[in-house]
mmCIF file of C-alpha atoms in Angstrom:
data_model
loop_
_atom_site.group_PDB
_atom_site.id
_atom_site.type_symbol
_atom_site.label_atom_id
_atom_site.label_comp_id
_atom_site.label_asym_id
_atom_site.label_seq_id
_atom_site.Cartn_x
_atom_site.Cartn_y
_atom_site.Cartn_z
ATOM 1 C CA MET V 208 36.976 94.945 148.223
ATOM 2 C CA ILE V 209 34.893 94.060 145.466
ATOM 3 C CA VAL V 210 34.254 90.465 145.463
ATOM 4 C CA GLY V 211 36.297 88.520 142.473
ATOM 5 C CA MET V 212 38.297 91.889 141.516
ATOM 6 C CA SER V 213 41.983 92.767 142.314
ATOM 7 C CA TYR V 214 42.864 95.482 144.598
ATOM 8 C CA LYS V 215 44.644 97.360 141.230
ATOM 9 C CA LYS V 216 41.370 96.586 139.256
ATOM 10 C CA VAL V 217 39.204 98.499 141.946
ATOM 11 C CA ALA V 218 41.911 101.114 142.157
ATOM 12 C CA GLU V 219 41.557 101.647 138.012
ATOM 13 C CA MET V 220 37.822 101.957 138.379
ATOM 14 C CA SER V 221 37.938 104.384 141.121
ATOM 15 C CA THR V 222 40.567 106.502 139.253
ATOM 16 C CA ARG V 223 38.190 106.517 136.241
ATOM 17 C CA MET V 224 35.331 107.568 138.285
ATOM 18 C CA ASN V 225 36.959 110.247 139.419
ATOM 19 C CA ARG V 226 37.727 111.734 136.052
ATOM 20 C CA ALA V 227 36.740 115.612 135.627
ATOM 21 C CA GLU V 228 33.276 115.822 133.809
ATOM 22 C CA MET V 229 33.382 116.833 129.922
ATOM 23 C CA GLY V 230 32.650 120.479 129.218
ATOM 24 C CA VAL V 231 29.904 121.627 126.673
ATOM 25 C CA ALA V 232 29.816 124.134 123.879
ATOM 26 C CA THR V 233 28.825 127.823 125.313
ATOM 27 C CA PRO V 234 28.226 130.821 123.383
ATOM 28 C CA THR V 235 31.736 131.655 123.103
ATOM 29 C CA SER V 236 32.222 128.170 121.550
ATOM 30 C CA PHE V 237 29.992 129.346 118.887
ATOM 31 C CA HIS V 238 31.656 132.632 118.297
ATOM 32 C CA ASN V 239 35.066 130.889 118.136
ATOM 33 C CA LYS V 240 33.370 128.050 115.920
ATOM 34 C CA LYS V 241 32.226 131.114 113.351
ATOM 35 C CA THR V 242 35.903 132.260 113.384
ATOM 36 C CA TYR V 243 37.015 128.498 112.577
ATOM 37 C CA PHE V 244 34.486 128.469 109.970
ATOM 38 C CA GLU V 245 35.931 131.833 108.691
ATOM 39 C CA PHE V 246 39.697 130.183 108.690
ATOM 40 C CA LEU V 247 38.414 127.014 106.898
ATOM 41 C CA SER V 248 36.902 128.829 104.069
ATOM 42 C CA HIS V 249 40.433 129.516 102.961
ATOM 43 C CA PHE V 250 40.697 125.999 101.995
ATOM 44 C CA GLU V 251 37.803 125.951 99.673
ATOM 45 C CA THR V 252 39.982 128.187 97.487
ATOM 46 C CA ARG V 253 42.612 125.436 96.929
ATOM 47 C CA ASN V 254 44.942 128.520 96.894
ATOM 48 C CA LEU V 255 48.013 127.789 99.016
ATOM 49 C CA GLU V 256 49.136 131.564 99.315
ATOM 50 C CA LYS V 257 45.532 132.336 100.619
ATOM 51 C CA ILE V 258 45.512 129.202 103.007
ATOM 52 C CA GLU V 259 49.109 130.731 103.989
ATOM 53 C CA ALA V 260 47.523 134.030 104.687
ATOM 54 C CA GLY V 261 44.637 132.336 106.492
ATOM 55 C CA VAL V 262 47.181 130.963 109.055
ATOM 56 C CA LEU V 263 48.880 133.920 109.659
ATOM 57 C CA ASN V 264 45.717 135.860 110.141
ATOM 58 C CA TYR V 265 44.273 133.454 112.661
ATOM 59 C CA PHE V 266 46.776 131.778 114.226
ATOM 60 C CA HIS V 267 48.970 133.825 116.984
ATOM 61 C CA ALA V 268 52.596 134.160 115.921
ATOM 62 C CA THR V 269 53.757 132.072 119.026
ATOM 63 C CA ALA V 270 51.037 129.286 118.860
ATOM 64 C CA LYS V 271 52.380 125.889 120.077
ATOM 65 C CA ILE V 272 51.901 123.691 117.086
ATOM 66 C CA ASN V 273 52.075 119.707 117.481
ATOM 67 C CA ALA V 274 51.343 117.126 114.930
ATOM 68 C CA SER V 275 51.493 113.182 114.444
ATOM 69 C CA HIS V 276 54.729 111.442 114.327
ATOM 70 C CA PRO V 277 57.424 112.357 112.354
ATOM 71 C CA ILE V 278 56.322 115.872 112.525
ATOM 72 C CA ASN V 279 55.631 115.957 116.222
ATOM 73 C CA ALA V 280 56.642 119.684 117.195
ATOM 74 C CA ALA V 281 56.213 122.195 114.376
ATOM 75 C CA ALA V 282 57.486 125.768 114.201
ATOM 76 C CA GLN V 283 55.530 128.171 116.305
ATOM 77 C CA GLY V 284 52.368 129.966 114.409
ATOM 78 C CA VAL V 285 53.001 129.512 110.879
ATOM 79 C CA GLY V 286 54.278 125.854 111.258
ATOM 80 C CA TYR V 287 50.533 124.753 110.944
ATOM 81 C CA TYR V 288 51.250 125.863 107.494
ATOM 82 C CA SER V 289 54.987 125.130 106.510
ATOM 83 C CA ASP V 290 55.377 122.019 108.258
ATOM 84 C CA ILE V 291 51.931 120.333 108.024
ATOM 85 C CA ILE V 292 49.431 121.646 105.300
ATOM 86 C CA LEU V 293 52.236 122.725 102.673
ATOM 87 C CA PRO V 294 54.056 119.288 102.745
ATOM 88 C CA ILE V 295 50.573 117.634 102.335
ATOM 89 C CA ALA V 296 49.602 119.697 99.477
ATOM 90 C CA GLN V 297 52.757 119.490 97.571
ATOM 91 C CA SER V 298 52.583 115.628 97.857
ATOM 92 C CA LEU V 299 48.713 115.543 96.714
ATOM 93 C CA ASP V 300 48.162 116.644 93.200
ATOM 94 C CA GLY V 301 44.760 118.372 93.440
ATOM 95 C CA PHE V 302 44.828 118.984 97.077
ATOM 96 C CA THR V 303 41.276 118.998 98.706
ATOM 97 C CA ARG V 304 40.222 119.138 102.091
ATOM 98 C CA GLN V 305 36.830 117.526 103.177
ATOM 99 C CA ASN V 306 35.672 118.287 106.862
ATOM 100 C CA TYR V 307 33.048 116.032 107.880
ATOM 101 C CA ILE V 308 32.577 116.982 111.500
ATOM 102 C CA VAL V 309 33.169 120.281 113.144
ATOM 103 C CA LEU V 310 32.604 121.036 116.616
ATOM 104 C CA ALA V 311 33.558 123.440 119.726
ATOM 105 C CA GLY V 312 33.461 123.201 123.373
ATOM 106 C CA GLU V 313 34.781 124.475 126.772
ATOM 107 C CA TYR V 314 36.674 122.169 129.129
ATOM 108 C CA GLN V 315 38.113 123.447 132.380
ATOM 109 C CA GLY V 316 38.329 127.325 131.276
ATOM 110 C CA THR V 317 39.452 126.617 127.971
ATOM 111 C CA GLU V 318 37.787 127.099 124.522
ATOM 112 C CA TRP V 319 38.333 124.690 121.636
ATOM 113 C CA VAL V 320 37.360 124.161 118.252
ATOM 114 C CA THR V 321 38.143 120.819 116.264
ATOM 115 C CA SER V 322 37.100 119.025 112.850
ATOM 116 C CA THR V 323 38.003 115.681 110.913
ATOM 117 C CA GLY V 324 37.725 114.308 107.526
ATOM 118 C CA TYR V 325 40.134 113.767 104.767
ATOM 119 C CA PHE V 326 42.678 115.576 102.623
ATOM 120 C CA TYR V 327 43.009 113.834 99.419
ATOM 121 C CA GLY V 328 44.577 114.103 95.757
ATOM 122 C CA HIS V 329 46.975 111.955 93.635
ATOM 123 C CA PHE V 330 49.614 110.887 95.854
ATOM 124 C CA ASN V 331 52.635 111.823 93.257
ATOM 125 C CA LYS V 332 55.542 112.717 95.506
ATOM 126 C CA PRO V 333 56.824 111.347 98.998
ATOM 127 C CA LEU V 334 55.159 112.766 102.158
ATOM 128 C CA PHE V 335 56.876 112.766 105.330
ATOM 129 C CA GLY V 336 59.129 109.933 104.294
ATOM 130 C CA ILE V 337 56.324 107.751 102.927
ATOM 131 C CA PRO V 338 56.750 106.902 99.163
ATOM 132 C CA PRO V 339 54.085 108.087 96.989
ATOM 133 C CA SER V 340 51.812 105.558 95.336
ATOM 134 C CA ASN V 341 51.301 107.323 92.147
ATOM 135 C CA ARG V 342 47.342 107.366 92.717
ATOM 136 C CA MET V 343 44.149 108.724 94.230
ATOM 137 C CA ALA V 344 45.074 108.793 97.878
ATOM 138 C CA PHE V 345 43.033 109.825 101.282
ATOM 139 C CA LEU V 346 44.565 110.875 104.234
ATOM 140 C CA ARG V 347 42.490 111.347 107.321
ATOM 141 C CA PHE V 348 42.942 114.237 109.875
ATOM 142 C CA GLY V 349 41.902 115.342 112.992
ATOM 143 C CA GLU V 350 42.840 118.964 114.512
ATOM 144 C CA PHE V 351 42.137 120.559 117.519
ATOM 145 C CA HIS V 352 42.727 124.191 118.003
ATOM 146 C CA LYS V 353 42.495 125.937 121.444
ATOM 147 C CA ILE V 354 41.341 129.682 120.719
ATOM 148 C CA GLU V 355 41.736 132.621 123.099
ATOM 149 C CA ASN V 356 40.611 136.259 122.205
ATOM 150 C CA GLY V 357 39.822 135.317 118.865
ATOM 151 C CA GLU V 358 43.246 133.760 117.838
ATOM 152 C CA ILE V 359 44.507 130.088 117.818
ATOM 153 C CA THR V 360 47.061 129.730 120.490
ATOM 154 C CA GLU V 361 47.548 125.780 120.576
ATOM 155 C CA THR V 362 47.231 123.267 117.968
ATOM 156 C CA TYR V 363 47.129 119.384 117.631
ATOM 157 C CA VAL V 364 46.918 117.767 114.289
ATOM 158 C CA TYR V 365 46.535 114.075 113.768
ATOM 159 C CA LEU V 366 47.250 112.599 110.870
ATOM 160 C CA GLY V 367 46.232 109.003 109.312
ATOM 161 C CA LEU V 368 49.535 108.056 108.107
ATOM 162 C CA ALA V 369 49.477 104.457 109.018
ATOM 163 C CA GLU V 370 46.143 104.401 106.895
ATOM 164 C CA LEU V 371 47.872 105.995 104.027
ATOM 165 C CA ILE V 372 51.063 103.283 104.202
ATOM 166 C CA ILE V 373 48.397 100.470 104.593
ATOM 167 C CA ALA V 374 46.600 101.637 101.580
ATOM 168 C CA SER V 375 49.851 101.823 99.727
ATOM 169 C CA GLY V 376 50.606 98.375 100.213
ATOM 170 C CA LEU V 377 53.939 99.143 102.439
ATOM 171 C CA TRP V 378 52.874 98.332 106.012
ATOM 172 C CA PRO V 379 55.700 96.406 107.625
ATOM 173 C CA LEU V 380 53.578 95.250 110.941
ATOM 174 C CA SER V 381 50.785 92.488 111.077
ATOM 175 C CA PRO V 382 47.582 93.683 109.646
ATOM 176 C CA SER V 383 44.675 94.349 111.913
ATOM 177 C CA LYS V 384 41.404 92.190 112.064
ATOM 178 C CA GLY V 385 39.315 95.263 111.077
ATOM 179 C CA TYR V 386 38.675 96.892 108.040
ATOM 180 C CA GLU V 387 41.278 99.122 106.786
ATOM 181 C CA GLY V 388 40.363 101.894 104.262
ATOM 182 C CA VAL V 389 38.647 105.377 103.960
ATOM 183 C CA VAL V 390 35.766 105.748 106.457
ATOM 184 C CA PRO V 391 32.444 107.895 106.269
ATOM 185 C CA GLY V 392 31.396 110.855 107.970
ATOM 186 C CA PRO V 393 28.218 110.816 110.002
ATOM 187 C CA ALA V 394 25.520 108.699 108.680
ATOM 188 C CA THR V 395 23.098 111.793 109.378
ATOM 189 C CA HIS V 396 25.270 114.018 107.597
ATOM 190 C CA ASP V 397 25.100 116.766 110.210
ATOM 191 C CA GLY V 398 28.396 116.608 111.745
ATOM 192 C CA VAL V 399 29.408 120.311 110.746
ATOM 193 C CA LEU V 400 27.339 122.293 113.197
ATOM 194 C CA ILE V 401 26.590 125.410 112.172
ATOM 195 C CA GLU V 402 23.773 126.396 114.349
ATOM 196 C CA GLU V 403 24.279 127.143 118.042
ATOM 197 C CA PRO V 404 23.352 123.832 119.979
ATOM 198 C CA ASN V 405 20.926 123.330 122.788
ATOM 199 C CA PRO V 406 23.079 123.289 126.003
ATOM 200 C CA LEU V 407 20.988 120.304 127.508
ATOM 201 C CA THR V 408 21.579 118.215 124.444
ATOM 202 C CA SER V 409 25.177 119.260 124.710
ATOM 203 C CA ARG V 410 25.349 118.365 128.265
ATOM 204 C CA ALA V 411 23.399 114.883 127.498
ATOM 205 C CA SER V 412 25.932 114.019 124.796
ATOM 206 C CA ALA V 413 28.716 114.914 127.316
ATOM 207 C CA ASP V 414 27.355 113.076 130.195
ATOM 208 C CA LEU V 415 26.760 109.724 128.095
ATOM 209 C CA VAL V 416 30.138 109.620 126.545
ATOM 210 C CA GLU V 417 31.936 110.780 129.953
ATOM 211 C CA GLY V 418 30.008 107.932 131.750
ATOM 212 C CA MET V 419 30.983 105.240 128.905
ATOM 213 C CA LEU V 420 34.842 106.234 129.324
ATOM 214 C CA LYS V 421 34.821 105.999 133.032
ATOM 215 C CA ARG V 422 33.773 102.267 132.567
ATOM 216 C CA LEU V 423 36.412 101.112 130.124
ATOM 217 C CA ALA V 424 38.969 98.593 131.120
ATOM 218 C CA THR V 425 36.345 97.029 133.775
ATOM 219 C CA GLU V 426 36.405 93.112 133.599
ATOM 220 C CA ASP V 427 32.511 92.802 132.878
ATOM 221 C CA ALA V 428 32.676 95.589 130.309
ATOM 222 C CA GLN V 429 30.331 97.931 131.965
ATOM 223 C CA TRP V 430 30.970 100.340 128.857
ATOM 224 C CA LYS V 431 28.396 98.255 126.712
ATOM 225 C CA PRO V 432 25.106 99.747 127.720
ATOM 226 C CA TYR V 433 26.214 103.441 126.441
ATOM 227 C CA TRP V 434 26.391 101.943 122.875
ATOM 228 C CA SER V 435 24.001 101.205 120.092
ATOM 229 C CA ASP V 436 23.813 97.471 119.434
ATOM 230 C CA ASN V 437 24.717 98.533 115.644
ATOM 231 C CA MET V 438 27.343 101.070 116.515
ATOM 232 C CA VAL V 439 30.401 101.780 114.463
ATOM 233 C CA TRP V 440 33.898 102.366 115.587
ATOM 234 C CA TYR V 441 35.902 103.866 113.040
ATOM 235 C CA GLY V 442 39.481 103.173 114.362
ATOM 236 C CA PRO V 443 43.199 104.309 113.196
ATOM 237 C CA GLY V 444 45.341 102.599 110.868
ATOM 238 C CA GLY V 445 46.696 99.414 112.172
ATOM 239 C CA LEU V 446 43.728 98.917 114.535
ATOM 240 C CA GLY V 447 41.021 98.821 112.207
ATOM 241 C CA THR V 448 37.300 99.708 111.960
ATOM 242 C CA TYR V 449 34.422 97.645 113.666
ATOM 243 C CA ALA V 450 30.807 97.410 113.137
ATOM 244 C CA THR V 451 28.389 96.192 115.911
ATOM 245 C CA ILE V 452 28.880 95.932 119.732
ATOM 246 C CA ASP V 453 30.141 92.539 119.518
ATOM 247 C CA ALA V 454 32.649 93.071 116.858
ATOM 248 C CA PHE V 455 33.812 96.100 118.915
ATOM 249 C CA ASP V 456 33.988 94.169 122.106
ATOM 250 C CA ALA V 457 36.180 91.277 120.503
ATOM 251 C CA PHE V 458 38.854 94.274 119.675
ATOM 252 C CA GLN V 459 38.563 96.460 122.602
ATOM 253 C CA ARG V 460 39.006 94.110 125.642
ATOM 254 C CA PRO V 461 42.187 92.309 124.088
ATOM 255 C CA PHE V 462 43.569 95.821 123.177
ATOM 256 C CA GLU V 463 43.169 96.940 126.506
ATOM 257 C CA LYS V 464 45.017 93.903 128.115
ATOM 258 C CA THR V 465 47.665 94.235 125.567
ATOM 259 C CA PHE V 466 49.127 97.167 127.939
ATOM 260 C CA ALA V 467 48.983 96.456 131.411
ATOM 261 C CA GLY V 468 47.548 99.248 133.449
ATOM 262 C CA TRP V 469 45.913 100.660 130.365
ATOM 263 C CA GLY V 470 44.432 104.102 131.327
ATOM 264 C CA GLU V 471 45.714 107.408 133.086
ATOM 265 C CA GLY V 472 48.375 105.399 135.044
ATOM 266 C CA LYS V 473 47.530 107.179 138.128
ATOM 267 C CA GLU V 474 47.718 103.668 140.185
ATOM 268 C CA ASP V 475 51.176 103.257 138.978
ATOM 269 C CA GLY V 476 52.363 106.876 139.973
ATOM 270 C CA ILE V 477 52.277 108.257 136.475
ATOM 271 C CA SER V 478 50.896 111.891 136.107
ATOM 272 C CA GLY V 479 50.161 114.264 133.350
ATOM 273 C CA VAL V 480 48.041 111.673 131.330
ATOM 274 C CA THR V 481 44.905 113.109 130.785
ATOM 275 C CA ALA V 482 42.328 114.989 128.206
ATOM 276 C CA ASP V 483 43.645 118.203 126.855
ATOM 277 C CA CYS V 484 40.042 118.916 125.883
ATOM 278 C CA LYS V 485 36.835 117.054 125.785
ATOM 279 C CA ALA V 486 33.388 118.451 125.407
ATOM 280 C CA GLY V 487 29.526 118.040 124.165
ATOM 281 C CA ASP V 488 28.526 120.002 121.174
ATOM 282 C CA GLY V 489 24.849 118.819 120.323
ATOM 283 C CA ASP V 490 24.325 115.247 119.344
ATOM 284 C CA TYR V 491 28.205 115.066 119.499
ATOM 285 C CA ALA V 492 31.399 115.095 121.721
ATOM 286 C CA PHE V 493 34.885 115.096 121.082
ATOM 287 C CA LEU V 494 38.143 114.587 123.228
ATOM 288 C CA HIS V 495 41.806 114.676 122.783
ATOM 289 C CA GLY V 496 44.840 114.054 124.513
ATOM 290 C CA TRP V 497 48.375 114.304 123.522
ATOM 291 C CA LYS V 498 49.347 111.897 126.419
ATOM 292 C CA MET V 499 45.571 110.240 126.765
ATOM 293 C CA ILE V 500 46.433 106.794 127.682
ATOM 294 C CA THR V 501 49.382 105.029 129.022
ATOM 295 C CA GLY V 502 50.371 101.083 129.768
ATOM 296 C CA VAL V 503 52.998 98.877 129.966
ATOM 297 C CA HIS V 504 53.523 96.613 126.587
ATOM 298 C CA VAL V 505 52.996 92.918 128.104
ATOM 299 C CA LYS V 506 51.182 91.254 124.921
ATOM 300 C CA PRO V 507 51.951 91.199 121.210
ATOM 301 C CA PHE V 508 50.865 94.019 119.235
ATOM 302 C CA LEU V 509 50.956 94.552 115.490
ATOM 303 C CA GLY V 510 53.443 91.505 115.385
ATOM 304 C CA ILE V 511 55.625 93.445 117.831
ATOM 305 C CA GLU V 512 56.430 90.996 120.754
ATOM 306 C CA PRO V 513 56.207 92.088 124.357
ATOM 307 C CA THR V 514 58.794 94.538 125.060
ATOM 308 C CA GLY V 515 57.739 95.592 128.682
ATOM 309 C CA ASN V 516 57.940 99.304 127.695
ATOM 310 C CA ARG V 517 55.614 101.977 128.990
ATOM 311 C CA VAL V 518 54.120 103.821 126.153
ATOM 312 C CA PHE V 519 52.306 107.084 125.998
ATOM 313 C CA MET V 520 49.301 107.148 123.535
ATOM 314 C CA ARG V 521 48.187 110.424 121.567
ATOM 315 C CA ASP V 522 44.572 109.829 121.103
ATOM 316 C CA CYS V 523 41.324 111.690 120.142
ATOM 317 C CA ASP V 524 37.624 110.721 119.478
ATOM 318 C CA TRP V 525 34.432 112.261 117.849
ATOM 319 C CA TRP V 526 31.293 110.658 118.996
ATOM 320 C CA ARG V 527 27.790 110.818 117.533
ATOM 321 C CA CYS V 528 24.937 110.128 120.060
ATOM 322 C CA SER V 529 21.181 109.529 119.246
ATOM 323 C CA ASN V 530 18.365 108.408 121.871
ATOM 324 C CA GLY V 531 20.547 108.152 124.776
ATOM 325 C CA LYS V 532 23.280 105.691 122.917
ATOM 326 C CA ILE V 533 26.348 106.064 121.248
ATOM 327 C CA VAL V 534 25.930 105.090 117.616
ATOM 328 C CA GLU V 535 29.308 106.176 115.721
ATOM 329 C CA ASN V 536 32.593 107.071 117.078
ATOM 330 C CA TRP V 537 35.542 108.298 114.956
ATOM 331 C CA CYS V 538 39.029 107.331 116.716
ATOM 332 C CA MET V 539 42.370 108.375 115.621
ATOM 333 C CA LEU V 540 45.553 107.374 117.285
ATOM 334 C CA ASP V 541 49.189 108.016 116.467
ATOM 335 C CA THR V 542 49.954 104.838 115.398
ATOM 336 C CA LEU V 543 53.537 105.430 114.237
ATOM 337 C CA HIS V 544 54.531 107.100 117.349
ATOM 338 C CA LEU V 545 53.177 104.176 119.371
ATOM 339 C CA ALA V 546 55.126 101.892 117.520
ATOM 340 C CA LEU V 547 58.101 103.817 118.008
ATOM 341 C CA GLN V 548 57.929 103.396 121.259
ATOM 342 C CA LEU V 549 57.919 99.737 120.926
ATOM 343 C CA GLY V 550 61.188 99.937 118.874
ATOM 344 C CA ARG V 551 59.750 100.148 115.392
ATOM 345 C CA ASP V 552 60.543 103.209 113.494
ATOM 346 C CA ILE V 553 57.907 102.861 110.652
ATOM 347 C CA ILE V 554 59.029 105.416 108.415
ATOM 348 C CA SER V 555 62.775 104.846 108.707
ATOM 349 C CA GLU V 556 62.018 101.146 107.674
ATOM 350 C CA LEU V 557 59.909 102.183 104.701
ATOM 351 C CA GLN V 558 62.841 104.484 103.400
ATOM 352 C CA ALA V 559 65.397 101.440 104.043
ATOM 353 C CA ASN V 560 63.268 99.218 101.829
ATOM 354 C CA GLN V 561 63.096 101.673 99.226
ATOM 355 C CA ILE V 562 66.852 101.879 99.011
ATOM 356 C CA LYS V 563 66.907 98.195 98.859
ATOM 357 C CA SER V 564 64.330 98.027 96.102
ATOM 358 C CA LYS V 565 66.407 100.524 93.835
ATOM 359 C CA GLN V 566 69.753 98.773 94.563
ATOM 360 C CA ASN V 567 68.043 95.602 93.380
ATOM 361 C CA LEU V 568 66.991 97.039 89.934
#
């Protein structure tokens, strides 16, 4: 027994220390990334027919497609276009995609590509039940694609819908204590990795980030030494963005304690909560899990009083490392899906408020 620590806390630490290590970018990853760049080039045309043709060409017909709430499960294959991209393009006049991170890597025998950035345009039509602001809007995205034999066979798309709602002034929950707004790409402007990376650099990034992750939820914040003092955590809508290690610490530790047993849930007999992919690629690393974190809601969250509900968080991250420290971290969480598990259907609430507003005119 470690002095001053509960048996459960020791178990949590032990569970994290047994996490599978991150993979790294391989020659196959590099080849897949080139294929992914070919697919992404269709967005540069801003022509929806060409984007749809790209999806038909690069996605397997039975590819499993998932996306943030309220989409959740899209149609197989073409659903990436019909259920995700098309509605966004139809809502944002002048629809444009900007990627500021593009990476690839292998994890436990599977190969993945990933990107994050923004869709933007003039928000003139409702989107997934969110009323338009009738002004310029930026919708953050993060996507992860499993590639097999040159085709995308499984996809997960994270959308910053909570951020979009907050920017429109319609957020019905309590505001975060962090900055809410458009976040930049890497300060070094090198997140779109075109060249094949040095495998030793990729491994160093993977090990640095995994070492940090293993020490989350420790009472004495053993994760701190892995970060630059002037790090930036670009958090999801509802949680906010924080600069410097002290500001992030003031957010992170209370957040972990809001959900008892925050982590993989193995100490509570929960299984299936894990990363779907995680790997280092040059000075960067990435992670995604459609059931990445679990915990029981025991303290107020976004103004929602404790429910005692067990939640499962859809979570993803991209990190930039430099000189043996993590400097920047882009995190996305399906905030609307998390709120739904706590009894708050944000989309339905927005639609109800719109009806009330029209009735009062």
